[in-house]
C-alpha positions as a Python dict, from the first residue, in 0.01 Angstrom:
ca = {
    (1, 'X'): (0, 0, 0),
    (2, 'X'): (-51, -378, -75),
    (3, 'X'): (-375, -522, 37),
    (4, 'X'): (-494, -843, 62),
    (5, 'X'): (-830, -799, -121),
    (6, 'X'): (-973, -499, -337),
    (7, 'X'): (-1217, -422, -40),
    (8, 'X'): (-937, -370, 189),
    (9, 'X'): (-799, -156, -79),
    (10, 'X'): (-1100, 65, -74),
    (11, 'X'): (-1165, 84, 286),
    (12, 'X'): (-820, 305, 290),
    (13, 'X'): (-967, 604, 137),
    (14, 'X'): (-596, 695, -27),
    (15, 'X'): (-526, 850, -310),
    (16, 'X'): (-181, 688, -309),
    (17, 'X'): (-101, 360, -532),
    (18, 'X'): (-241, 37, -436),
    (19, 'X'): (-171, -293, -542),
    (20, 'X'): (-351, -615, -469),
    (21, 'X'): (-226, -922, -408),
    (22, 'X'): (-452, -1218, -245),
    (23, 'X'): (-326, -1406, 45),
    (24, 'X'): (-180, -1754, -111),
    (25, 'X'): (-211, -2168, 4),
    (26, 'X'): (28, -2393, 16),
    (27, 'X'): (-77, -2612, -247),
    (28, 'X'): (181, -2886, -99),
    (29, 'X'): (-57, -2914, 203),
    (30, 'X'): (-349, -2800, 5),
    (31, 'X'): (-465, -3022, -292),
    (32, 'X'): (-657, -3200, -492),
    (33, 'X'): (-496, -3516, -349),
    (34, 'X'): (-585, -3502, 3),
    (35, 'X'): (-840, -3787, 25),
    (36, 'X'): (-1010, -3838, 392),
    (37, 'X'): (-1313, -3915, 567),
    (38, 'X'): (-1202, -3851, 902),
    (39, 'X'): (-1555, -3628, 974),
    (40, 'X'): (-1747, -3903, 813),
    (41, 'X'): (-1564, -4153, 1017),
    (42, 'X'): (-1536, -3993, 1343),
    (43, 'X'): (-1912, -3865, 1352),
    (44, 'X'): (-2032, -4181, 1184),
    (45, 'X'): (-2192, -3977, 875),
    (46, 'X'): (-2245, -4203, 583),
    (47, 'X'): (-2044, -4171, 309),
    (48, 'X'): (-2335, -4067, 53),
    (49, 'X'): (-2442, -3804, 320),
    (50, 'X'): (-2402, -3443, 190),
    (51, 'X'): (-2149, -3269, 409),
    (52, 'X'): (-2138, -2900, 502),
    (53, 'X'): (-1881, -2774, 679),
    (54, 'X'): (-1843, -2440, 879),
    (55, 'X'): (-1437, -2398, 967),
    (56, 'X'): (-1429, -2071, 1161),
    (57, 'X'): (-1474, -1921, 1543),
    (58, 'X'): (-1856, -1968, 1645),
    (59, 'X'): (-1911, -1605, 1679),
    (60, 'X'): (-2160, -1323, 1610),
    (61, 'X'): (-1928, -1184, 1334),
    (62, 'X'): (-1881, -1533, 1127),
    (63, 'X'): (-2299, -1525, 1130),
    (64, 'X'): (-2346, -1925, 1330),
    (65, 'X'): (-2595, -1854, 1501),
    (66, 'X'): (-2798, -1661, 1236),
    (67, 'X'): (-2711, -1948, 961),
    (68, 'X'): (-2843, -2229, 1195),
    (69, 'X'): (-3183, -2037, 1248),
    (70, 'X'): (-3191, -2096, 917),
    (71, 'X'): (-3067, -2413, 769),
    (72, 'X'): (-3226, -2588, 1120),
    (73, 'X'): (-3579, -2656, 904),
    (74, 'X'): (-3419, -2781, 618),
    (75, 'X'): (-3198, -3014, 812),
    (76, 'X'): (-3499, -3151, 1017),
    (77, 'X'): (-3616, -3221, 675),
    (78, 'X'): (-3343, -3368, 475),
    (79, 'X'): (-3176, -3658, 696),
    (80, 'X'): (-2913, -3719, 442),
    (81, 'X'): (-2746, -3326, 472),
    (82, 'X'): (-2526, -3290, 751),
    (83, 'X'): (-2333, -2956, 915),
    (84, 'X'): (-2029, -2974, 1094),
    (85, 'X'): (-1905, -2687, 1290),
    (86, 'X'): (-1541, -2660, 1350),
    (87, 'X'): (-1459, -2361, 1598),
    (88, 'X'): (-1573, -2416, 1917),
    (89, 'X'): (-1402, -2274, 2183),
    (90, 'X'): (-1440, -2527, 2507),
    (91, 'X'): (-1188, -2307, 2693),
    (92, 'X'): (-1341, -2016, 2588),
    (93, 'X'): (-1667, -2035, 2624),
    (94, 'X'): (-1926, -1762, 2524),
    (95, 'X'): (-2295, -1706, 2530),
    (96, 'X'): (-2307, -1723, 2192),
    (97, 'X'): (-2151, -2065, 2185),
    (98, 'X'): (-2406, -2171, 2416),
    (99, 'X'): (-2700, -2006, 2229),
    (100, 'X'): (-2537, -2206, 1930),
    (101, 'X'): (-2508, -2551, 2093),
    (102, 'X'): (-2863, -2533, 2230),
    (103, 'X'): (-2969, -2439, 1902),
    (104, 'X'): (-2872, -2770, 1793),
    (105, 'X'): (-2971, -3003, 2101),
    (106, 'X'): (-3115, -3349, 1946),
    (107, 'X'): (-2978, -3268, 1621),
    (108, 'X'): (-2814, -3584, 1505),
    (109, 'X'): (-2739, -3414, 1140),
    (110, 'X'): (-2584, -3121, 1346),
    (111, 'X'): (-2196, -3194, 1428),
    (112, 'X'): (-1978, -2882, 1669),
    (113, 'X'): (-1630, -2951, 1700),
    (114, 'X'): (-1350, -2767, 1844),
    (115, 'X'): (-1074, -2609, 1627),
    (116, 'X'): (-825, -2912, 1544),
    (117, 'X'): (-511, -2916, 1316),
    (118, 'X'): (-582, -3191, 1050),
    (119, 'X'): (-746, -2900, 878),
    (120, 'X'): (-655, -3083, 504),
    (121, 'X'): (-781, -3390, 589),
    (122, 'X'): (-1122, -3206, 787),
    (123, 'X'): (-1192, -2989, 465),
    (124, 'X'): (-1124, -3308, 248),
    (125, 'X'): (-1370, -3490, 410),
    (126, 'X'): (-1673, -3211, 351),
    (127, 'X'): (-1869, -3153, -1),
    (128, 'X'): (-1905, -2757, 43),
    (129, 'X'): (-1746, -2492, 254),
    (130, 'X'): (-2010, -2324, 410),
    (131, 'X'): (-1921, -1906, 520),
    (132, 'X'): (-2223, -1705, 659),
    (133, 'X'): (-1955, -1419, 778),
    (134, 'X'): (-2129, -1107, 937),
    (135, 'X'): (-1865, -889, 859),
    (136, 'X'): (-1665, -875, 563),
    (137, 'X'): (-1359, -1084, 561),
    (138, 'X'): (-1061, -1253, 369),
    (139, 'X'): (-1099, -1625, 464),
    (140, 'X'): (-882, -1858, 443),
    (141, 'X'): (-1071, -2143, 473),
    (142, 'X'): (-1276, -2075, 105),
    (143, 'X'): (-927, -2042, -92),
    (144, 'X'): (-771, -2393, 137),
    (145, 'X'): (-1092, -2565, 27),
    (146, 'X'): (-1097, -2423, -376),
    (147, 'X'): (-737, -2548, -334),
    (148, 'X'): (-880, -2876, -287),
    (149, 'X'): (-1159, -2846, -515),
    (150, 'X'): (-1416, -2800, -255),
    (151, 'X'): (-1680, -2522, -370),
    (152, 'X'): (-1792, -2229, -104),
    (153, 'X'): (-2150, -2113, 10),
    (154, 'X'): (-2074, -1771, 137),
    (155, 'X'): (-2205, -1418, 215),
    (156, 'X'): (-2208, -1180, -79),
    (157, 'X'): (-1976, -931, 135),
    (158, 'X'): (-1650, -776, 145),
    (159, 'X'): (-1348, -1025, 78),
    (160, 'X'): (-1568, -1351, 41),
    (161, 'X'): (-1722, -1214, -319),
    (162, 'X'): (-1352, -1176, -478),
    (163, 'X'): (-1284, -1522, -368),
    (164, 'X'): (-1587, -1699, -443),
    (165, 'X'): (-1677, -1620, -766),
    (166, 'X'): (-2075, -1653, -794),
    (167, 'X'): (-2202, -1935, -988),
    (168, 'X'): (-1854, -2033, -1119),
    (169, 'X'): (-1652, -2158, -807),
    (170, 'X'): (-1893, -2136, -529),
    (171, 'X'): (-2249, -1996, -453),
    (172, 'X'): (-2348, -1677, -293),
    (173, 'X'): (-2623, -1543, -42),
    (174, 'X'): (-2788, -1205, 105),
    (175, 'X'): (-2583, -1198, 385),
    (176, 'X'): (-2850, -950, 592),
    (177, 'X'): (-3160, -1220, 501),
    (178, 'X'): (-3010, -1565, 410),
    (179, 'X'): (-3188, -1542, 122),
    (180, 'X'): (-3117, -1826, -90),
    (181, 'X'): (-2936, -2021, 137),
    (182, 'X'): (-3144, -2295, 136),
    (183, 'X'): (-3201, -2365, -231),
    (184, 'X'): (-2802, -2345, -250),
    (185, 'X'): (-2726, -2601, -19),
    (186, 'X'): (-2979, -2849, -194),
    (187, 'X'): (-2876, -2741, -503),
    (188, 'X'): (-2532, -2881, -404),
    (189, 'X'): (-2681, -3166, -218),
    (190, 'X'): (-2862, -3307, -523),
    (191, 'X'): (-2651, -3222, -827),
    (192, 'X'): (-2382, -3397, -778),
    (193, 'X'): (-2250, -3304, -1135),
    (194, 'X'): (-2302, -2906, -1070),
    (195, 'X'): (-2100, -2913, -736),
    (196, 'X'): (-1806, -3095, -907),
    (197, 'X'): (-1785, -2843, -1214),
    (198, 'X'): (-1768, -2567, -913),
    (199, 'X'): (-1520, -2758, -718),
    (200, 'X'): (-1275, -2801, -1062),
    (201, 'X'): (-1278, -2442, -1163),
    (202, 'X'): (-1244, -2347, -770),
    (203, 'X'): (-905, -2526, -826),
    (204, 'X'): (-846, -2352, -1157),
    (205, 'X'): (-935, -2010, -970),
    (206, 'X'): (-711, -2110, -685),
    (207, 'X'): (-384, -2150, -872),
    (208, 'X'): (-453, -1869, -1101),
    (209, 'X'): (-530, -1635, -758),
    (210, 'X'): (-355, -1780, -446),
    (211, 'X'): (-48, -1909, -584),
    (212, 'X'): (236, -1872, -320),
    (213, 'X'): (538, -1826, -595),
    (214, 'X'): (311, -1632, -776),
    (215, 'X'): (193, -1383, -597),
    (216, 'X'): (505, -1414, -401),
    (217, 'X'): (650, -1264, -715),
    (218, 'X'): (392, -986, -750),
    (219, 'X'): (518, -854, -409),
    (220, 'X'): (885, -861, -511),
    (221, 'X'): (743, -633, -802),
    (222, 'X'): (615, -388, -653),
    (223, 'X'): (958, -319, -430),
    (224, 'X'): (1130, -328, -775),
    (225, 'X'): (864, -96, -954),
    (226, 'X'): (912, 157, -632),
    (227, 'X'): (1283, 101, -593),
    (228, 'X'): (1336, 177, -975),
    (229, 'X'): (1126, 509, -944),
    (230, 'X'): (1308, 627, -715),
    (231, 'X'): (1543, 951, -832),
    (232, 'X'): (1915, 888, -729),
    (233, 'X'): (2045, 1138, -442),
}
């Protein structure tokens, strides 16, 4: 087997080889040198206003809901964080949606968007990737924004804790009780100097992880390594 992440690896119960190798980015489309402020523009969020951005469906297993009950208080509090959430489904819609958008009626700090494509230029314009997944998960939106030196808040759950690695590229929470949450995010908000030493080894940890030719390569490996056991007939 070849599994995307060491939990999916374990969740097979086989006593047969496994190798990992992580998804991958395209670091032509993914990079350091995407510079927007299309959010910022668009939503009219100043440009000195901490951005937090949630890029996934607005469902019970990505945790919306449950990270909005509580971030809400802190956001009453500090005018100058914002959260954007990018995954609503307009054609689609779902209770759950609903309960979300209510949560946030007359929240001018509180942003929902549908899914779009400038996804580059929507995680360039955010200071943190925020990922309060239910259920664990590889997501591609935490190694896209490590690509671009954007640091992760995440659950400490299946998939997102081998690609957020605590304290070093990104920050992560008690998934069940939020604990910590809140000290994270203003952490990030008001140390400007701490978030960018997460966002530059996020790249580091990006190239060394989800490299396309690299890992590419490990793939190719393993058919040789398997091909070249093999006894001739």
């Amino acid at each position: 087997y070849i599994a995307i992440e060491k939990y999916d690896a374990d969740s097979l119960h086989t006593s047969l080889p496994t190798d990992i190798v992580y998804n991958f980015v395209d670091f032509n489309t993914y990079n350091e040198g995407v510079k927007s402020e299309c959010l910022r523009e668009e939503l009219d969020i100043p440009k000195d206003a901490f951005l937090m951005l949630y890029l996934a469906r607005i469902s019970p297993s990505n945790g919306a809901l449950e990270m909005l009950k509580h971030l809400l208080p802190m956001l009453d509090r500090r005018k100058d964080m914002h959260l954007c959430l990018v995954g609503a489904t307009p054609d689609n819609r779902t209770k759950y949606l609903s309960e979300v958008e209510k949560s946030c009626t007359g929240k001018k700090n509180v942003h929902i968007l549908p899914f779009r494509k400038d996804v580059p230029d929507v995680i360039s314009s955010a200071d943190v990737m925020i990922v309060p997944f239910q259920e664990p998960h590889f997501a591609r939106s935490v190694i896209e924004a490590a690509a671009m030196g954007v640091p992760s808040i995440a659950s400490d759950i299946g998939g997102l804790n081998e690609i957020v690695s605590d304290k070093e590229t990104g920050l992560l929470f008690n998934y069940k009780t939020f604990e910590g949450i809140i000290s994270q995010c203003e952490k990030l908000a008001d140390d400007v100097a701490y978030r960018k030493k997460l966002g530059e080894n996020a790249v580091q940890f990006a190239h060394e992880n989800f490299d396309a030719v690299k890992n590419s390569q490990k793939i190719c490996e393993v058919y040789d390594r398997i091909l070249l056991s093999r006894k001739p007939r």
